[in-house]
Amino acid sequence: SDLMAAAKKVGLEVHPGKNKIINHGIGQRQRIQHTEVEGLQVEVLGREAGTMYLGRLLSLWDAHDTEINHTMRRAWAKFGAFKKMLTDKAYSLFKRLRFLHSVVTSSLLYGCASLVMTASREQTIRTTP
């Protein structure tokens, strides 16, 4: 109820389908999946779970590697969507590479500037299979 009152003070409402609670799980013997907040069922995510927020995959556990893996999957999905055009030899190699860089590479690198970059993470991005 404190959460609901604080949200109402700034003009927000708790929406059970959109709002989630991320729980680190320390000290718990069993995982709670839902909790009730003033009659509304709100999903409780465990520490390894994540949720999408503003195009990013938020997670408490290994957040940076989780986000890098998510962006790699998203980049491969973009490649898959445009695979026919990217592999079609009717288009010049220059145009295909330019398109690849503008669509697929930008999907891969979106949001990476806000991540803590280590040598292994940079290598993962550079050598995306």
Short mmCIF file of N, CA and C in Angstrom, two decimals:
data_model
loop_
_atom_site.label_atom_id
_atom_site.label_comp_id
_atom_site.label_asym_id
_atom_site.label_seq_id
_atom_site.Cartn_x
_atom_site.Cartn_y
_atom_site.Cartn_z
N SER A 1 0.82 -1.19 0.00
CA SER A 1 0.00 0.00 0.00
C SER A 1 0.87 1.26 0.00
N ASP A 2 2.08 1.18 0.58
CA ASP A 2 2.99 2.33 0.55
C ASP A 2 3.40 2.64 -0.88
N LEU A 3 3.60 1.60 -1.67
CA LEU A 3 3.96 1.78 -3.08
C LEU A 3 2.84 2.49 -3.83
N MET A 4 1.61 2.06 -3.60
CA MET A 4 0.46 2.66 -4.28
C MET A 4 0.32 4.13 -3.88
N ALA A 5 0.49 4.43 -2.60
CA ALA A 5 0.35 5.80 -2.12
C ALA A 5 1.44 6.70 -2.70
N ALA A 6 2.68 6.19 -2.74
CA ALA A 6 3.78 6.98 -3.29
C ALA A 6 3.59 7.21 -4.79
N ALA A 7 3.09 6.22 -5.49
CA ALA A 7 2.84 6.36 -6.92
C ALA A 7 1.75 7.39 -7.18
N LYS A 8 0.71 7.35 -6.39
CA LYS A 8 -0.41 8.29 -6.57
C LYS A 8 0.02 9.73 -6.32
N LYS A 9 0.98 9.95 -5.42
CA LYS A 9 1.45 11.30 -5.13
C LYS A 9 2.05 11.98 -6.36
N VAL A 10 2.65 11.18 -7.23
CA VAL A 10 3.26 11.75 -8.45
C VAL A 10 2.44 11.46 -9.69
N GLY A 11 1.19 11.02 -9.51
CA GLY A 11 0.29 10.83 -10.63
C GLY A 11 0.44 9.51 -11.36
N LEU A 12 1.00 8.51 -10.72
CA LEU A 12 1.19 7.20 -11.35
C LEU A 12 0.23 6.18 -10.74
N GLU A 13 -0.03 5.13 -11.50
CA GLU A 13 -0.84 4.02 -11.02
C GLU A 13 -0.08 2.73 -11.26
N VAL A 14 -0.29 1.75 -10.40
CA VAL A 14 0.30 0.44 -10.59
C VAL A 14 -0.60 -0.34 -11.52
N HIS A 15 -0.03 -0.84 -12.61
CA HIS A 15 -0.77 -1.63 -13.60
C HIS A 15 -0.24 -3.06 -13.51
N PRO A 16 -1.07 -4.03 -13.12
CA PRO A 16 -0.57 -5.39 -12.89
C PRO A 16 0.01 -6.06 -14.14
N GLY A 17 -0.41 -5.67 -15.32
CA GLY A 17 0.14 -6.27 -16.54
C GLY A 17 1.46 -5.64 -16.97
N LYS A 18 1.73 -4.43 -16.52
CA LYS A 18 2.93 -3.72 -16.94
C LYS A 18 3.98 -3.62 -15.85
N ASN A 19 3.57 -3.42 -14.61
CA ASN A 19 4.52 -3.28 -13.52
C ASN A 19 4.92 -4.64 -12.98
N LYS A 20 6.21 -4.77 -12.70
CA LYS A 20 6.74 -6.01 -12.15
C LYS A 20 7.68 -5.67 -11.00
N ILE A 21 7.84 -6.59 -10.10
CA ILE A 21 8.78 -6.43 -9.00
C ILE A 21 9.95 -7.35 -9.29
N ILE A 22 11.16 -6.80 -9.25
CA ILE A 22 12.35 -7.62 -9.44
C ILE A 22 12.93 -7.89 -8.06
N ASN A 23 13.05 -9.18 -7.73
CA ASN A 23 13.48 -9.61 -6.41
C ASN A 23 14.84 -10.30 -6.52
N HIS A 24 15.80 -9.88 -5.72
CA HIS A 24 17.12 -10.51 -5.78
C HIS A 24 17.14 -11.90 -5.18
N GLY A 25 16.16 -12.26 -4.38
CA GLY A 25 16.00 -13.61 -3.88
C GLY A 25 16.92 -14.00 -2.74
N ILE A 26 17.70 -13.09 -2.20
CA ILE A 26 18.62 -13.41 -1.12
C ILE A 26 17.81 -13.67 0.15
N GLY A 27 18.08 -14.78 0.80
CA GLY A 27 17.40 -15.14 2.04
C GLY A 27 16.06 -15.82 1.86
N GLN A 28 15.67 -16.10 0.64
CA GLN A 28 14.39 -16.77 0.42
C GLN A 28 14.62 -18.24 0.11
N ARG A 29 13.76 -19.07 0.65
CA ARG A 29 13.86 -20.50 0.38
C ARG A 29 13.08 -20.88 -0.86
N GLN A 30 12.01 -20.16 -1.13
CA GLN A 30 11.21 -20.47 -2.32
C GLN A 30 10.98 -19.18 -3.10
N ARG A 31 10.76 -19.35 -4.37
CA ARG A 31 10.56 -18.19 -5.25
C ARG A 31 9.10 -17.79 -5.24
N ILE A 32 8.86 -16.51 -4.99
CA ILE A 32 7.50 -15.96 -5.04
C ILE A 32 7.25 -15.54 -6.49
N GLN A 33 6.12 -15.93 -7.06
CA GLN A 33 5.83 -15.60 -8.45
C GLN A 33 4.89 -14.41 -8.58
N HIS A 34 4.02 -14.22 -7.62
CA HIS A 34 3.07 -13.10 -7.64
C HIS A 34 2.88 -12.60 -6.22
N THR A 35 2.52 -11.33 -6.12
CA THR A 35 2.13 -10.77 -4.84
C THR A 35 0.92 -9.87 -5.07
N GLU A 36 0.18 -9.68 -4.02
CA GLU A 36 -1.02 -8.86 -4.13
C GLU A 36 -0.74 -7.48 -3.57
N VAL A 37 -1.05 -6.46 -4.37
CA VAL A 37 -0.90 -5.07 -3.94
C VAL A 37 -2.27 -4.42 -4.07
N GLU A 38 -2.91 -4.20 -2.95
CA GLU A 38 -4.26 -3.61 -2.90
C GLU A 38 -5.22 -4.28 -3.87
N GLY A 39 -5.23 -5.60 -3.85
CA GLY A 39 -6.16 -6.37 -4.67
C GLY A 39 -5.68 -6.67 -6.08
N LEU A 40 -4.53 -6.16 -6.48
CA LEU A 40 -3.99 -6.40 -7.81
C LEU A 40 -2.86 -7.42 -7.74
N GLN A 41 -2.86 -8.38 -8.64
CA GLN A 41 -1.78 -9.37 -8.71
C GLN A 41 -0.62 -8.78 -9.51
N VAL A 42 0.54 -8.64 -8.89
CA VAL A 42 1.73 -8.11 -9.54
C VAL A 42 2.77 -9.23 -9.61
N GLU A 43 3.35 -9.41 -10.80
CA GLU A 43 4.35 -10.47 -11.01
C GLU A 43 5.65 -10.11 -10.30
N VAL A 44 6.25 -11.12 -9.65
CA VAL A 44 7.54 -10.96 -8.99
C VAL A 44 8.56 -11.77 -9.77
N LEU A 45 9.58 -11.11 -10.28
CA LEU A 45 10.61 -11.78 -11.07
C LEU A 45 11.77 -12.18 -10.17
N GLY A 46 12.31 -13.36 -10.40
CA GLY A 46 13.48 -13.83 -9.67
C GLY A 46 14.74 -13.14 -10.14
N ARG A 47 15.86 -13.41 -9.47
CA ARG A 47 17.08 -12.67 -9.79
C ARG A 47 17.65 -12.99 -11.16
N GLU A 48 17.39 -14.17 -11.71
CA GLU A 48 17.89 -14.47 -13.05
C GLU A 48 16.92 -14.04 -14.14
N ALA A 49 15.69 -13.71 -13.77
CA ALA A 49 14.69 -13.30 -14.75
C ALA A 49 14.92 -11.85 -15.15
N GLY A 50 14.36 -11.49 -16.25
CA GLY A 50 14.46 -10.12 -16.70
C GLY A 50 13.14 -9.67 -17.29
N THR A 51 13.06 -8.39 -17.56
CA THR A 51 11.86 -7.84 -18.17
C THR A 51 12.26 -6.73 -19.13
N MET A 52 11.47 -6.56 -20.16
CA MET A 52 11.75 -5.53 -21.15
C MET A 52 11.30 -4.18 -20.62
N TYR A 53 12.14 -3.17 -20.82
CA TYR A 53 11.80 -1.80 -20.45
C TYR A 53 12.50 -0.85 -21.40
N LEU A 54 11.73 -0.10 -22.15
CA LEU A 54 12.26 0.87 -23.12
C LEU A 54 13.25 0.23 -24.08
N GLY A 55 12.92 -0.96 -24.55
CA GLY A 55 13.75 -1.63 -25.54
C GLY A 55 14.96 -2.35 -24.99
N ARG A 56 15.12 -2.36 -23.68
CA ARG A 56 16.25 -3.04 -23.06
C ARG A 56 15.74 -4.17 -22.18
N LEU A 57 16.57 -5.17 -22.00
CA LEU A 57 16.24 -6.29 -21.13
C LEU A 57 16.87 -6.03 -19.77
N LEU A 58 16.05 -5.69 -18.79
CA LEU A 58 16.55 -5.40 -17.45
C LEU A 58 16.63 -6.68 -16.63
N SER A 59 17.72 -6.82 -15.93
CA SER A 59 17.93 -7.99 -15.09
C SER A 59 18.85 -7.59 -13.93
N LEU A 60 18.61 -8.16 -12.75
CA LEU A 60 19.50 -7.90 -11.62
C LEU A 60 20.76 -8.75 -11.67
N TRP A 61 20.65 -9.90 -12.27
CA TRP A 61 21.75 -10.86 -12.29
C TRP A 61 22.52 -10.72 -13.60
N ASP A 62 23.76 -10.31 -13.54
CA ASP A 62 24.63 -10.20 -14.71
C ASP A 62 23.98 -9.32 -15.79
N ALA A 63 23.61 -8.12 -15.40
CA ALA A 63 22.82 -7.22 -16.25
C ALA A 63 23.50 -6.90 -17.57
N HIS A 64 24.80 -6.67 -17.56
CA HIS A 64 25.49 -6.25 -18.79
C HIS A 64 25.59 -7.38 -19.80
N ASP A 65 25.96 -8.57 -19.34
CA ASP A 65 26.03 -9.70 -20.27
C ASP A 65 24.64 -10.09 -20.77
N THR A 66 23.63 -9.98 -19.91
CA THR A 66 22.26 -10.25 -20.32
C THR A 66 21.85 -9.30 -21.43
N GLU A 67 22.17 -8.01 -21.28
CA GLU A 67 21.80 -7.02 -22.30
C GLU A 67 22.58 -7.25 -23.60
N ILE A 68 23.85 -7.61 -23.51
CA ILE A 68 24.64 -7.88 -24.72
C ILE A 68 24.06 -9.08 -25.47
N ASN A 69 23.72 -10.14 -24.74
CA ASN A 69 23.11 -11.31 -25.39
C ASN A 69 21.76 -10.95 -26.02
N HIS A 70 21.00 -10.10 -25.35
CA HIS A 70 19.71 -9.66 -25.89
C HIS A 70 19.91 -8.86 -27.18
N THR A 71 20.86 -7.95 -27.20
CA THR A 71 21.09 -7.16 -28.41
C THR A 71 21.63 -8.03 -29.54
N MET A 72 22.41 -9.06 -29.22
CA MET A 72 22.87 -9.98 -30.27
C MET A 72 21.69 -10.74 -30.88
N ARG A 73 20.77 -11.20 -30.04
CA ARG A 73 19.57 -11.88 -30.57
C ARG A 73 18.75 -10.93 -31.43
N ARG A 74 18.63 -9.69 -30.99
CA ARG A 74 17.87 -8.70 -31.75
C ARG A 74 18.55 -8.41 -33.10
N ALA A 75 19.87 -8.32 -33.12
CA ALA A 75 20.60 -8.09 -34.37
C ALA A 75 20.44 -9.27 -35.32
N TRP A 76 20.49 -10.50 -34.79
CA TRP A 76 20.29 -11.67 -35.64
C TRP A 76 18.86 -11.72 -36.18
N ALA A 77 17.91 -11.25 -35.40
CA ALA A 77 16.52 -11.18 -35.88
C ALA A 77 16.41 -10.19 -37.04
N LYS A 78 17.11 -9.06 -36.93
CA LYS A 78 17.13 -8.09 -38.03
C LYS A 78 17.77 -8.70 -39.27
N PHE A 79 18.88 -9.42 -39.07
CA PHE A 79 19.53 -10.07 -40.20
C PHE A 79 18.58 -11.07 -40.85
N GLY A 80 17.89 -11.85 -40.03
CA GLY A 80 16.94 -12.83 -40.56
C GLY A 80 15.81 -12.18 -41.34
N ALA A 81 15.36 -11.03 -40.87
CA ALA A 81 14.28 -10.32 -41.56
C ALA A 81 14.71 -9.83 -42.94
N PHE A 82 15.98 -9.50 -43.09
CA PHE A 82 16.48 -8.96 -44.36
C PHE A 82 17.47 -9.91 -45.05
N LYS A 83 17.46 -11.19 -44.67
CA LYS A 83 18.42 -12.16 -45.20
C LYS A 83 18.35 -12.27 -46.72
N LYS A 84 17.17 -12.30 -47.27
CA LYS A 84 17.03 -12.45 -48.72
C LYS A 84 17.74 -11.31 -49.45
N MET A 85 17.51 -10.09 -48.98
CA MET A 85 18.14 -8.94 -49.63
C MET A 85 19.66 -8.91 -49.37
N LEU A 86 20.07 -9.27 -48.15
CA LEU A 86 21.49 -9.22 -47.80
C LEU A 86 22.32 -10.28 -48.51
N THR A 87 21.68 -11.37 -48.93
CA THR A 87 22.41 -12.45 -49.61
C THR A 87 22.14 -12.49 -51.11
N ASP A 88 21.32 -11.56 -51.60
CA ASP A 88 20.96 -11.52 -53.01
C ASP A 88 22.09 -10.88 -53.83
N LYS A 89 22.70 -11.64 -54.71
CA LYS A 89 23.83 -11.14 -55.50
C LYS A 89 23.41 -10.17 -56.58
N ALA A 90 22.09 -9.95 -56.74
CA ALA A 90 21.62 -8.95 -57.70
C ALA A 90 21.98 -7.55 -57.21
N TYR A 91 22.14 -7.41 -55.89
CA TYR A 91 22.59 -6.14 -55.31
C TYR A 91 24.10 -6.16 -55.20
N SER A 92 24.72 -5.02 -55.37
CA SER A 92 26.18 -4.96 -55.28
C SER A 92 26.61 -5.23 -53.84
N LEU A 93 27.81 -5.77 -53.69
CA LEU A 93 28.34 -6.06 -52.37
C LEU A 93 28.43 -4.79 -51.53
N PHE A 94 28.80 -3.70 -52.15
CA PHE A 94 28.90 -2.42 -51.44
C PHE A 94 27.54 -2.03 -50.83
N LYS A 95 26.46 -2.15 -51.60
CA LYS A 95 25.14 -1.79 -51.09
C LYS A 95 24.68 -2.74 -50.00
N ARG A 96 24.98 -4.03 -50.18
CA ARG A 96 24.59 -5.00 -49.15
C ARG A 96 25.33 -4.74 -47.84
N LEU A 97 26.63 -4.45 -47.92
CA LEU A 97 27.41 -4.17 -46.71
C LEU A 97 26.96 -2.87 -46.05
N ARG A 98 26.65 -1.89 -46.86
CA ARG A 98 26.16 -0.61 -46.33
C ARG A 98 24.83 -0.81 -45.60
N PHE A 99 23.94 -1.60 -46.19
CA PHE A 99 22.66 -1.90 -45.57
C PHE A 99 22.85 -2.70 -44.28
N LEU A 100 23.74 -3.69 -44.33
CA LEU A 100 24.05 -4.50 -43.14
C LEU A 100 24.52 -3.60 -42.01
N HIS A 101 25.42 -2.69 -42.33
CA HIS A 101 25.97 -1.81 -41.30
C HIS A 101 24.89 -0.87 -40.74
N SER A 102 24.03 -0.35 -41.60
CA SER A 102 23.04 0.62 -41.14
C SER A 102 21.90 -0.03 -40.36
N VAL A 103 21.56 -1.27 -40.66
CA VAL A 103 20.41 -1.91 -39.99
C VAL A 103 20.85 -2.90 -38.91
N VAL A 104 21.67 -3.86 -39.27
CA VAL A 104 22.02 -4.93 -38.34
C VAL A 104 23.04 -4.45 -37.30
N THR A 105 24.09 -3.78 -37.74
CA THR A 105 25.12 -3.32 -36.80
C THR A 105 24.54 -2.31 -35.82
N SER A 106 23.69 -1.41 -36.30
CA SER A 106 23.10 -0.43 -35.38
C SER A 106 22.19 -1.11 -34.36
N SER A 107 21.52 -2.19 -34.74
CA SER A 107 20.70 -2.95 -33.78
C SER A 107 21.59 -3.59 -32.71
N LEU A 108 22.74 -4.07 -33.13
CA LEU A 108 23.68 -4.71 -32.20
C LEU A 108 24.26 -3.71 -31.22
N LEU A 109 24.59 -2.54 -31.70
CA LEU A 109 25.28 -1.57 -30.85
C LEU A 109 24.36 -0.65 -30.06
N TYR A 110 23.03 -0.73 -30.32
CA TYR A 110 22.10 0.14 -29.61
C TYR A 110 22.19 -0.09 -28.11
N GLY A 111 22.47 0.95 -27.37
CA GLY A 111 22.52 0.88 -25.91
C GLY A 111 23.83 0.40 -25.34
N CYS A 112 24.77 -0.03 -26.16
CA CYS A 112 26.04 -0.55 -25.64
C CYS A 112 26.88 0.54 -24.98
N ALA A 113 26.65 1.80 -25.32
CA ALA A 113 27.42 2.89 -24.73
C ALA A 113 27.16 3.01 -23.23
N SER A 114 26.00 2.54 -22.77
CA SER A 114 25.67 2.65 -21.35
C SER A 114 26.11 1.42 -20.55
N LEU A 115 26.72 0.44 -21.21
CA LEU A 115 27.16 -0.77 -20.52
C LEU A 115 28.60 -0.62 -20.05
N VAL A 116 28.93 -1.32 -18.98
CA VAL A 116 30.32 -1.39 -18.54
C VAL A 116 31.01 -2.36 -19.48
N MET A 117 31.95 -1.85 -20.27
CA MET A 117 32.58 -2.65 -21.31
C MET A 117 33.90 -3.23 -20.79
N THR A 118 34.01 -4.54 -20.88
CA THR A 118 35.26 -5.22 -20.56
C THR A 118 35.83 -5.76 -21.86
N ALA A 119 37.05 -6.23 -21.81
CA ALA A 119 37.69 -6.77 -23.02
C ALA A 119 36.91 -7.99 -23.54
N SER A 120 36.43 -8.83 -22.65
CA SER A 120 35.70 -10.02 -23.11
C SER A 120 34.34 -9.64 -23.71
N ARG A 121 33.67 -8.64 -23.14
CA ARG A 121 32.40 -8.20 -23.72
C ARG A 121 32.62 -7.56 -25.08
N GLU A 122 33.66 -6.76 -25.20
CA GLU A 122 33.97 -6.15 -26.49
C GLU A 122 34.29 -7.21 -27.52
N GLN A 123 35.03 -8.23 -27.12
CA GLN A 123 35.35 -9.34 -28.03
C GLN A 123 34.09 -10.09 -28.45
N THR A 124 33.17 -10.27 -27.51
CA THR A 124 31.89 -10.93 -27.82
C THR A 124 31.13 -10.16 -28.89
N ILE A 125 31.08 -8.83 -28.75
CA ILE A 125 30.38 -8.01 -29.72
C ILE A 125 31.09 -8.03 -31.07
N ARG A 126 32.42 -7.92 -31.05
CA ARG A 126 33.19 -7.90 -32.31
C ARG A 126 33.06 -9.21 -33.10
N THR A 127 32.93 -10.31 -32.40
CA THR A 127 32.91 -11.62 -33.05
C THR A 127 31.54 -12.26 -32.97
N THR A 128 30.49 -11.46 -32.99
CA THR A 128 29.13 -12.00 -32.92
C THR A 128 28.96 -13.06 -34.01
N PRO A 129 28.64 -14.29 -33.58
CA PRO A 129 28.53 -15.37 -34.57
C PRO A 129 27.30 -15.20 -35.46
#
